[in-house]
Short mmCIF file of C-alpha atoms and ligand atoms in Angstrom, two decimals:
data_model
loop_
_atom_site.label_atom_id
_atom_site.label_comp_id
_atom_site.label_asym_id
_atom_site.label_seq_id
_atom_site.Cartn_x
_atom_site.Cartn_y
_atom_site.Cartn_z
CA UNK A 271 15.23 17.11 -2.80
CA UNK A 272 10.83 17.88 -1.36
CA UNK A 273 9.98 19.00 2.08
CA UNK A 274 7.23 19.80 4.06
CA UNK A 275 7.01 22.67 6.51
CA UNK A 276 4.62 22.40 9.00
CA UNK A 277 3.92 25.07 11.63
CA UNK A 278 1.71 23.14 14.39
CA UNK A 279 -0.59 23.28 16.68
CA UNK A 280 -3.99 23.80 14.67
CA UNK A 281 -7.26 23.29 14.78
CA UNK A 282 -8.80 20.78 11.53
CA UNK A 283 -12.29 20.94 10.75
CA UNK A 284 -13.41 20.47 7.17
CA UNK A 285 -13.83 17.46 4.73
CA UNK A 286 -10.96 14.87 3.36
CA UNK A 287 -11.89 12.90 0.63
CA UNK A 288 -9.83 9.57 0.08
CA UNK A 289 -8.75 9.23 -3.30
CA UNK A 290 -7.72 5.89 -4.68
CA UNK A 291 -6.12 2.62 -3.03
CA UNK A 292 -2.02 3.19 -3.52
CA UNK A 293 -1.33 -1.04 -2.81
CA UNK A 294 -5.00 -2.51 -5.75
CA UNK A 295 -3.87 0.60 -8.28
CA UNK A 296 -0.20 -1.51 -8.56
CA UNK A 297 -1.73 -4.13 -8.99
CA UNK A 298 -4.74 -3.31 -11.64
CA UNK A 299 -2.49 -1.63 -14.13
CA UNK A 300 -0.06 -4.16 -14.52
CA UNK A 301 -3.07 -7.06 -14.95
CA UNK A 302 -4.32 -4.68 -17.95
CA UNK A 303 -1.18 -6.93 -20.34
CA UNK A 304 -3.41 -9.95 -19.85
CA UNK A 305 -6.18 -8.42 -21.40
CA UNK A 306 -6.71 -8.73 -25.35
CA UNK A 307 -8.16 -5.57 -26.24
CA UNK A 308 -8.64 -2.46 -24.11
CA UNK A 309 -9.51 -1.73 -20.00
CA UNK A 310 -10.29 1.24 -18.05
CA UNK A 311 -9.27 1.34 -14.99
CA UNK A 312 -11.21 4.48 -12.97
CA UNK A 313 -10.54 6.48 -9.61
CA UNK A 314 -6.76 5.90 -10.07
CA UNK A 315 -5.05 8.04 -7.05
CA UNK A 316 -2.63 11.20 -8.53
CA UNK A 317 0.74 9.34 -6.51
CA UNK A 318 3.75 9.08 -8.54
CA UNK A 319 3.58 5.45 -7.94
CA UNK A 320 1.14 4.97 -10.33
CA UNK A 321 3.25 7.29 -12.32
CA UNK A 322 6.16 4.82 -12.47
CA UNK A 323 4.00 1.42 -13.22
CA UNK A 324 2.52 3.53 -16.25
CA UNK A 325 6.44 4.45 -17.05
CA UNK A 326 6.90 0.33 -17.68
CA UNK A 327 3.90 -0.73 -18.73
CA UNK A 328 4.26 1.84 -22.03
CA UNK A 329 7.76 0.72 -22.00
CA UNK A 330 6.78 -2.30 -22.46
CA UNK A 331 4.14 -0.93 -25.75
CA UNK A 332 1.23 0.01 -24.16
CA UNK A 333 -0.77 2.69 -25.27
CA UNK A 334 -2.04 4.46 -22.08
CA UNK A 335 -4.87 7.78 -22.80
CA UNK A 336 -5.69 9.35 -18.52
CA UNK A 337 -8.01 11.45 -17.81
CA UNK A 338 -8.86 12.80 -14.39
CA UNK A 339 -7.71 9.56 -12.62
CA UNK A 340 -9.50 7.39 -15.24
CA UNK A 341 -6.68 5.60 -17.51
CA UNK A 342 -8.05 3.72 -21.02
CA UNK A 343 -4.73 0.66 -21.29
CA UNK A 344 -4.32 -1.20 -24.69
CA UNK A 345 -2.25 -3.87 -24.13
CA UNK A 346 -2.30 -4.99 -28.12
CA UNK A 347 1.83 -4.43 -28.73
CA UNK A 348 2.95 -4.69 -25.80
CA UNK A 349 6.39 -7.64 -26.47
CA UNK A 350 7.32 -9.11 -22.85
CA UNK A 351 11.40 -7.85 -23.42
CA UNK A 352 13.83 -7.50 -19.65
CA UNK A 353 12.20 -4.81 -17.62
CA UNK A 354 15.87 -2.52 -16.69
CA UNK A 355 17.10 -3.01 -13.21
CA UNK A 356 16.47 0.32 -12.51
CA UNK A 357 13.12 0.63 -13.71
CA UNK A 358 12.85 -2.57 -11.22
CA UNK A 359 14.53 -0.75 -8.48
CA UNK A 360 12.32 1.66 -8.59
CA UNK A 361 8.85 0.46 -6.43
CA UNK A 362 7.87 -3.16 -5.12
CA UNK A 363 5.00 -3.80 -7.46
CA UNK A 364 7.25 -3.93 -10.24
CA UNK A 365 7.11 -7.75 -9.91
CA UNK A 366 3.95 -7.98 -10.72
CA UNK A 367 4.95 -7.30 -14.52
CA UNK A 368 6.94 -10.30 -14.43
CA UNK A 369 3.39 -12.03 -13.45
CA UNK A 370 1.39 -11.06 -15.59
CA UNK A 371 4.49 -10.98 -18.61
CA UNK A 372 4.97 -15.00 -17.70
CA UNK A 373 0.71 -15.61 -17.31
CA UNK A 374 0.19 -13.83 -21.22
CA UNK A 375 4.07 -14.68 -23.36
CA UNK A 376 5.07 -17.46 -21.49
CA UNK A 377 8.37 -15.82 -20.22
CA UNK A 378 9.74 -12.55 -18.74
CA UNK A 379 12.84 -10.93 -17.15
CA UNK A 380 13.42 -7.93 -14.51
CA UNK A 381 15.23 -7.67 -11.39
CA UNK A 382 14.52 -8.17 -7.60
CA UNK A 383 12.13 -5.10 -7.14
CA UNK A 384 11.48 -2.00 -4.75
CA UNK A 385 10.24 -0.42 -2.53
CA UNK A 386 9.71 0.77 1.00
CA UNK A 387 13.37 -0.21 3.19
CA UNK A 388 11.56 -1.92 6.19
CA UNK A 389 12.85 -5.43 6.20
CA UNK A 390 14.62 -7.68 3.02
CA UNK A 391 11.15 -8.68 1.75
CA UNK A 392 12.29 -11.40 -0.28
CA UNK A 393 10.17 -12.85 -3.31
CA UNK A 394 9.97 -16.99 -2.49
CA UNK A 395 6.58 -17.31 -2.42
CA UNK A 396 5.83 -16.06 -5.72
CA UNK A 397 9.40 -18.01 -6.40
CA UNK A 398 7.06 -21.61 -5.26
CA UNK A 399 4.22 -20.09 -6.91
CA UNK A 400 5.74 -20.37 -10.18
CA UNK A 401 8.36 -23.33 -10.33
CA UNK A 402 4.36 -24.38 -8.87
CA UNK A 403 2.45 -23.31 -12.16
CA UNK A 404 4.96 -25.07 -14.40
CA UNK A 405 7.54 -22.30 -15.04
CA UNK A 406 10.94 -22.50 -14.80
CA UNK A 407 12.38 -19.19 -12.84
CA UNK A 408 16.73 -19.29 -13.59
CA UNK A 409 18.26 -16.09 -10.63
CA UNK A 410 21.53 -14.84 -11.79
CA UNK A 411 22.13 -13.19 -8.44
CA UNK A 412 19.21 -10.18 -8.48
CA UNK A 413 17.37 -10.88 -11.97
CA UNK A 414 14.84 -13.21 -12.67
CA UNK A 415 14.58 -14.73 -16.08
CA UNK A 416 10.92 -16.71 -16.07
CA UNK A 417 9.92 -19.04 -18.83
CA UNK A 418 7.51 -21.80 -19.43
CA UNK A 419 6.32 -24.41 -22.52
CA UNK A 420 3.22 -24.75 -20.35
CA UNK A 421 1.51 -23.13 -17.71
CA UNK A 422 -0.78 -25.79 -15.12
CA UNK A 423 -2.88 -25.06 -12.49
CA UNK A 424 -1.45 -26.43 -9.24
CA UNK A 425 -2.30 -26.56 -5.73
CA UNK A 426 -0.20 -23.92 -3.63
CA UNK A 427 0.21 -23.30 -0.22
CA UNK A 428 1.72 -19.90 0.63
CA UNK A 429 3.87 -20.27 4.49
CA UNK A 430 2.69 -16.70 5.44
CA UNK A 431 -0.66 -14.43 4.13
CA UNK A 432 1.29 -12.74 0.97
CA UNK A 433 0.26 -10.03 -0.41
CA UNK A 434 2.39 -9.72 -3.27
CA UNK A 435 2.72 -13.65 -4.03
CA UNK A 436 -1.45 -14.32 -3.49
CA UNK A 437 -1.26 -11.05 -6.47
CA UNK A 438 1.40 -12.57 -8.16
CA UNK A 439 0.22 -16.31 -8.48
CA UNK A 440 -3.12 -14.98 -8.67
CA UNK A 441 -2.23 -13.35 -12.72
CA UNK A 442 -0.34 -16.13 -13.89
CA UNK A 443 -3.15 -19.04 -12.91
CA UNK A 444 -5.63 -17.49 -14.50
CA UNK A 445 -4.49 -18.74 -18.19
CA UNK A 446 -2.91 -22.04 -16.67
CA UNK A 447 -5.04 -24.73 -18.00
CA UNK A 448 -7.39 -26.62 -15.40
CA UNK A 449 -7.71 -25.43 -11.81
CA UNK A 450 -5.35 -23.46 -9.09
CA UNK A 451 -5.30 -23.60 -5.20
CA UNK A 452 -3.92 -20.52 -3.60
CA UNK A 453 -4.52 -21.47 0.41
CA UNK A 454 -3.59 -19.35 2.80
CA UNK A 455 -4.03 -16.84 0.84
CA UNK A 456 -4.02 -13.00 1.23
CA UNK A 457 -7.81 -11.94 2.37
CA UNK A 458 -6.61 -7.91 2.33
CA UNK A 459 -9.93 -5.77 0.40
CA UNK A 460 -7.51 -4.45 -2.60
CA UNK A 461 -6.39 -8.71 -3.21
CA UNK A 462 -10.43 -8.39 -3.92
CA UNK A 463 -10.30 -5.94 -5.71
CA UNK A 464 -8.05 -7.69 -8.31
CA UNK A 465 -9.78 -10.40 -8.56
CA UNK A 466 -13.07 -8.51 -9.69
CA UNK A 467 -11.04 -7.15 -12.45
CA UNK A 468 -9.44 -10.17 -13.35
CA UNK A 469 -13.32 -12.24 -13.72
CA UNK A 470 -14.38 -8.84 -15.12
CA UNK A 471 -12.61 -9.68 -17.66
CA UNK A 472 -13.80 -13.04 -17.54
CA UNK A 473 -11.40 -15.03 -15.70
CA UNK A 474 -12.87 -17.67 -13.28
CA UNK A 475 -11.95 -16.66 -9.39
CA UNK A 476 -13.82 -17.77 -6.69
CA UNK A 477 -12.95 -17.27 -2.43
CA UNK A 478 -10.89 -13.60 -2.86
CA UNK A 479 -11.03 -11.77 0.54
CA UNK A 480 -11.22 -15.12 1.52
CA UNK A 481 -7.41 -17.18 2.22
CA UNK A 482 -8.01 -20.09 -0.07
CA UNK A 483 -8.51 -19.33 -3.59
CA UNK A 484 -9.26 -20.68 -6.65
CA UNK A 485 -9.28 -20.22 -9.55
CA UNK A 486 -10.22 -22.07 -12.79
CA UNK A 487 -7.91 -20.99 -16.29
CA UNK A 488 -9.09 -19.68 -19.11
CA UNK A 489 -7.71 -18.73 -23.24
CA UNK A 490 -8.37 -15.05 -23.53
CA UNK A 491 -10.05 -12.39 -21.82
CA UNK A 492 -11.92 -8.93 -22.50
CA UNK A 493 -12.82 -5.69 -22.50
CA UNK A 494 -13.70 -4.74 -19.76
CA UNK A 495 -13.94 -2.37 -16.20
CA UNK A 496 -13.29 -1.64 -12.82
CA UNK A 497 -13.06 1.47 -10.24
CA UNK A 498 -10.56 1.71 -7.21
CA UNK A 499 -11.41 1.04 -4.23
CA UNK A 500 -10.24 3.63 -0.98
CA UNK A 501 -7.14 3.62 -0.05
CA UNK A 502 -7.66 2.79 3.56
CA UNK A 503 -4.12 2.96 4.24
CA UNK A 504 -4.70 6.99 3.45
CA UNK A 505 -7.98 7.35 5.67
CA UNK A 506 -6.29 5.26 8.50
CA UNK A 507 -4.12 7.93 8.41
CA UNK A 508 -5.88 10.90 8.44
CA UNK A 509 -8.22 9.03 10.94
CA UNK A 510 -5.40 9.34 12.92
CA UNK A 511 -4.54 13.31 12.27
CA UNK A 512 -8.67 13.71 13.30
CA UNK A 513 -8.31 11.92 16.42
CA UNK A 514 -5.51 14.44 17.23
CA UNK A 515 -7.05 17.84 16.07
CA UNK A 516 -9.81 17.18 14.43
CA UNK A 517 -13.05 19.36 16.03
CA UNK A 518 -16.27 17.61 13.45
CA UNK A 519 -12.85 16.11 11.30
CA UNK A 520 -15.07 14.65 8.66
CA UNK A 521 -13.84 11.97 6.68
CA UNK A 522 -15.30 10.75 3.28
CA UNK A 523 -15.16 8.09 0.68
CA UNK A 524 -14.01 5.17 3.21
CA UNK A 525 -15.21 1.69 3.54
CA UNK A 526 -15.94 1.61 7.28
CA UNK A 527 -14.99 -2.25 7.36
CA UNK A 528 -11.74 -1.27 6.21
CA UNK A 529 -10.52 0.91 8.55
CA UNK A 530 -12.38 -1.61 11.44
CA UNK A 531 -9.74 -2.31 13.27
CA UNK A 532 -8.29 0.63 13.26
CA UNK A 533 -11.39 2.49 14.71
CA UNK A 534 -11.76 -0.05 17.25
CA UNK A 535 -8.10 0.69 18.33
CA UNK A 536 -9.04 4.57 18.40
CA UNK A 537 -12.80 3.95 20.65
CA UNK A 538 -10.42 1.93 22.76
CA UNK A 539 -8.14 4.67 23.52
CA UNK A 540 -10.77 7.07 24.40
CA UNK A 541 -11.52 8.50 20.92
CA UNK A 542 -14.70 9.61 20.09
CA UNK A 543 -15.36 8.13 15.79
CA UNK A 544 -18.61 8.90 14.37
CA UNK A 545 -19.08 6.58 12.63
CA UNK A 546 -21.37 6.09 8.86
CA UNK A 547 -21.64 4.09 5.39
CA UNK A 548 -19.20 6.17 3.51
CA UNK A 549 -17.96 8.46 5.62
CA UNK A 550 -16.73 8.81 9.28
CA UNK A 551 -16.79 12.22 12.18
CA UNK A 552 -14.60 12.35 14.21
CA UNK A 553 -13.13 15.09 17.19
CA UNK A 554 -10.31 14.86 19.07
CA UNK A 555 -9.58 12.47 22.37
CA UNK A 556 -8.90 15.04 25.85
CA UNK A 557 -8.04 12.29 27.55
CA UNK A 558 -6.59 9.57 25.59
CA UNK A 559 -5.24 5.96 26.83
CA UNK A 560 -2.10 3.97 26.12
CA UNK A 561 -3.29 0.59 24.07
CA UNK A 562 -1.06 -1.93 22.10
CA UNK A 563 -0.96 -2.49 19.20
CA UNK A 564 -0.27 -5.59 17.00
CA UNK A 565 0.15 -5.89 13.44
CA UNK A 566 -1.23 -8.30 11.45
CA UNK A 567 -2.00 -9.78 7.64
CA UNK A 568 -5.75 -8.14 7.15
CA UNK A 569 -8.55 -7.44 8.94
CA UNK A 570 -5.91 -7.65 12.05
CA UNK A 571 -4.10 -4.66 12.82
CA UNK A 572 -2.15 -2.87 9.51
CA UNK A 573 1.22 -2.95 9.57
CA UNK A 574 1.54 0.56 6.87
CA UNK A 575 -0.41 2.68 9.67
CA UNK A 576 1.50 1.04 12.76
CA UNK A 577 3.89 4.08 11.66
CA UNK A 578 1.28 7.47 11.82
CA UNK A 579 -0.46 5.56 14.95
CA UNK A 580 3.40 6.34 16.79
CA UNK A 581 2.55 9.63 16.41
CA UNK A 582 -0.82 9.79 18.30
CA UNK A 583 0.80 7.09 21.17
CA UNK A 584 3.29 9.75 21.55
CA UNK A 585 0.32 11.15 22.60
CA UNK A 586 -1.75 8.67 24.97
CA UNK A 587 -0.91 8.61 28.88
CA UNK A 588 0.95 5.58 29.64
CA UNK A 589 2.43 3.63 27.83
CA UNK A 590 1.71 1.78 24.57
CA UNK A 591 3.32 -1.20 23.01
CA UNK A 592 3.52 -1.65 18.81
CA UNK A 593 4.62 -5.58 17.85
CA UNK A 594 5.42 -5.13 13.77
CA UNK A 595 5.35 -9.45 13.03
CA UNK A 596 5.71 -8.66 9.25
CA UNK A 597 8.48 -6.66 8.93
CA UNK A 598 12.13 -6.95 10.82
CA UNK A 599 13.26 -3.14 10.71
CA UNK A 600 9.51 -0.68 10.66
CA UNK A 601 10.73 1.67 13.25
CA UNK A 602 12.72 3.72 11.59
CA UNK A 603 10.64 7.04 12.36
CA UNK A 604 10.50 6.48 15.97
CA UNK A 605 14.94 7.64 16.34
CA UNK A 606 13.13 11.41 14.02
CA UNK A 607 10.15 11.25 16.87
CA UNK A 608 12.88 10.89 19.87
CA UNK A 609 14.59 13.92 17.96
CA UNK A 610 10.64 15.94 18.34
CA UNK A 611 11.25 15.26 21.74
CA UNK A 612 8.54 11.65 22.84
CA UNK A 613 9.73 9.02 24.60
CA UNK A 614 10.71 5.15 22.77
CA UNK A 615 12.08 2.29 23.08
CA UNK A 616 12.64 -0.58 20.41
CA UNK A 617 13.33 -3.91 21.07
CA UNK A 618 13.80 -6.01 18.36
CA UNK A 619 10.19 -6.36 16.21
CA UNK A 620 8.56 -3.85 20.11
CA UNK A 621 7.79 -0.37 19.97
CA UNK A 622 7.35 1.35 23.90
CA UNK A 623 5.85 4.91 23.50
CA UNK A 624 5.41 6.75 26.80
CA UNK A 625 3.24 9.66 26.82
CA UNK A 626 1.90 12.03 26.85
CA UNK A 627 4.88 14.13 25.66
CA UNK A 628 4.59 17.40 23.68
CA UNK A 629 6.43 17.06 20.81
CA UNK A 630 8.74 20.25 19.19
CA UNK A 631 9.39 20.97 15.28
CA UNK A 632 12.20 20.08 14.17
CA UNK A 633 14.12 19.23 10.77
CA UNK A 634 13.76 15.21 10.34
CA UNK A 635 13.99 13.01 7.64
CA UNK A 636 11.32 10.66 6.27
CA UNK A 637 12.68 6.97 6.00
CA UNK A 638 9.95 5.42 3.72
CA UNK A 639 6.28 5.99 3.11
CA UNK A 640 4.03 5.70 5.87
CA UNK A 641 7.70 6.55 8.17
CA UNK A 642 6.92 9.84 6.38
CA UNK A 643 3.34 10.16 7.18
CA UNK A 644 4.48 9.33 10.95
CA UNK A 645 6.45 12.65 10.85
CA UNK A 646 3.23 14.69 8.99
CA UNK A 647 1.42 14.04 12.21
CA UNK A 648 4.00 14.71 13.73
CA UNK A 649 4.44 17.92 12.42
CA UNK A 650 0.87 18.90 12.71
CA UNK A 651 0.74 18.63 16.87
CA UNK A 652 3.82 20.36 17.03
CA UNK A 653 5.59 22.88 18.43
CA UNK A 654 6.69 25.24 16.61
CA UNK A 655 7.91 24.74 12.67
CA UNK A 656 9.10 21.26 11.35
CA UNK A 657 10.72 20.79 7.95
CA UNK A 658 10.36 16.97 6.99
CA UNK A 659 12.81 16.57 4.41
CA UNK A 660 12.90 13.43 1.76
CA UNK A 661 9.30 14.25 0.97
CA UNK A 662 9.49 11.90 -2.34
CA UNK A 663 8.52 8.75 -0.02
CA UNK A 664 5.35 10.59 1.34
CA UNK A 665 4.36 11.47 -2.16
CA UNK A 666 4.58 8.33 -4.03
CA UNK A 667 1.26 6.94 -2.06
CA UNK A 668 -0.44 9.76 -0.75
CA UNK A 669 -2.36 11.66 -3.70
CA UNK A 670 -2.14 15.91 -3.04
CA UNK A 671 -1.73 15.94 0.90
CA UNK A 672 -1.08 19.01 0.88
CA UNK A 673 -3.58 20.48 -0.24
CA UNK A 674 -5.47 17.99 1.40
CA UNK A 675 -5.00 20.13 4.80
CA UNK A 676 -4.25 22.77 3.89
CA UNK A 677 -7.97 22.77 3.03
CA UNK A 678 -9.09 21.53 6.27
CA UNK A 679 -6.70 24.45 8.17
CA UNK A 680 -3.43 23.52 8.15
CA UNK A 681 -0.42 25.37 7.70
CA UNK A 682 1.39 22.67 5.46
CA UNK A 683 3.39 24.23 2.27
CA UNK A 684 5.82 21.53 0.18
CA UNK A 685 8.89 22.90 -1.03
CA UNK A 686 10.84 21.15 -4.31
C1 EPZ B 872 2.26 -5.64 0.29
O1 EPZ B 872 3.71 -5.39 0.78
C2 EPZ B 872 2.18 -3.82 0.59
N1 EPZ B 872 2.50 -3.53 -0.88
C3 EPZ B 872 2.55 -3.45 1.99
O2 EPZ B 872 2.71 -2.19 2.03
C4 EPZ B 872 2.45 -3.51 2.55
O3 EPZ B 872 2.68 -3.15 3.91
C5 EPZ B 872 2.63 -5.53 2.88
O4 EPZ B 872 1.33 -6.10 1.70
C6 EPZ B 872 2.03 -6.28 3.92
O5 EPZ B 872 0.46 -5.74 3.66
C7 EPZ B 872 1.43 -3.00 -2.38
O6 EPZ B 872 0.37 -4.51 -1.87
C8 EPZ B 872 2.68 -2.88 -3.22
P1 EPZ B 872 4.09 -9.57 1.97
P2 EPZ B 872 4.42 -7.42 -0.32
O7 EPZ B 872 4.43 -9.70 1.01
O8 EPZ B 872 3.32 -7.62 -0.90
C9 EPZ B 872 7.15 -11.94 3.58
C10 EPZ B 872 3.08 0.66 2.03
O9 EPZ B 872 3.36 1.45 2.80
N2 EPZ B 872 7.00 -12.05 2.81
O10 EPZ B 872 2.36 -9.86 2.19
O11 EPZ B 872 5.46 -7.09 -0.59
C11 EPZ B 872 7.99 -10.30 3.68
O12 EPZ B 872 9.09 -9.84 3.80
C12 EPZ B 872 3.34 -0.91 1.21
O13 EPZ B 872 2.14 0.72 1.12
C13 EPZ B 872 8.42 -13.37 2.65
O14 EPZ B 872 9.11 -13.80 3.59
O15 EPZ B 872 3.98 -8.22 1.62
C14 EPZ B 872 7.01 -9.86 5.04
O16 EPZ B 872 7.65 -9.73 6.11
C15 EPZ B 872 4.78 -1.72 2.01
N3 EPZ B 872 8.41 -13.98 1.50
C16 EPZ B 872 5.83 -10.13 4.61
O17 EPZ B 872 5.64 -11.47 4.27
C17 EPZ B 872 7.85 -13.60 0.31
O18 EPZ B 872 8.00 -14.02 -0.95
C18 EPZ B 872 4.81 -9.78 4.39
O19 EPZ B 872 5.34 -9.36 3.17
C19 EPZ B 872 6.67 -13.14 0.48
C20 EPZ B 872 6.54 -11.59 2.00
#
């Protein structure tokens, strides 16, 4: 088990460069299967989730070349075979392979996907999309077998703008006969990145990034490449660090529109942020006002930043609230913050944080990826030394987090 150890309360200055987006990469890799030729993905983040997806790709028979953030995938020898439970359970995005295999080989078999334990996270909307496109879905406990003689375009309405269901339906519809319309689709920037990749391969997708996506199926997809967009959640996490400890701290390689909701909320609290085309400069706020947060799909405030922001709210004057509308169990990090001295209260889907409270270094536990990021920020501002156990959770989605923070002056290290 890895541990991250932090000596807190050091001012941070310099530059932090943002890596490629985890939640794009995890969909771009399975999308490669759909191609009849080699594809190249650039700006790939060095995180353990990328490795887990590459493991599935290789298991299915693809050839992979990797060099400094560039992966080249040759899918020619892939065969559709059952993806074992232990691999399926490694991460949520594993089920994107089920869609890609169904789309190309008209059959697939795997187990309920894994991922952060932040709620029940059902996949009913994905299965609804499969059935609407003409596939048969057999559910045996947590095992799913899907197959179809033919996939035919359809009108699909998602009960909620699910990122995963939008990606899965896109992956199947691109090779289905005729036109598919996804209504109430997710509008996240990662969806646009995936649709761009598929269109670069010769797909016919319109409306990605809006709530209505139209796809006209094509027979074949050809050689193509795509660059992974910057990770807006990684960027947001470091912007929160800067708002607490920054001295002209530069967060570079960002797309400001992708973190707009966070920028506005930090400004509402009194943080000075200088936003430029592809970077921002942040100085720590002197007097932080309490704020209210309600998580929503993009362009609303991202649920993936509510946990990192919780630490910031412990330093705000007054009672801040977080209303979590997507997941029913995403406040476990508040229990750990309480150990460090913060005043928190949870009421079902609402968290209340009273500040400002000084935090004290303690031994705490990362319970999931963004909960872990919350504790890294807490350790950076706490008095004394903080030890974060189960740091593997954090390494799943933050590329070189220890090195990036050391470079701007943090006293942080990792022990394997
Ligand atoms: C993606 O998860 C991200 N993961 C999550 O990031 C992120 O929190 C989430 O989108 C929302 O932005 C990846 O991209 C790999 P959803 P996903 O389907 O696709 C319910 C991180 O920290 N729902 O949009 O699983 C579901 O339970 C991770 O990087 C159904 O009820 O999210 C949830 O409450 C954590 N039925 C809500 O919708 C379904 O079929 C949003 O889920 C699908 C979803």
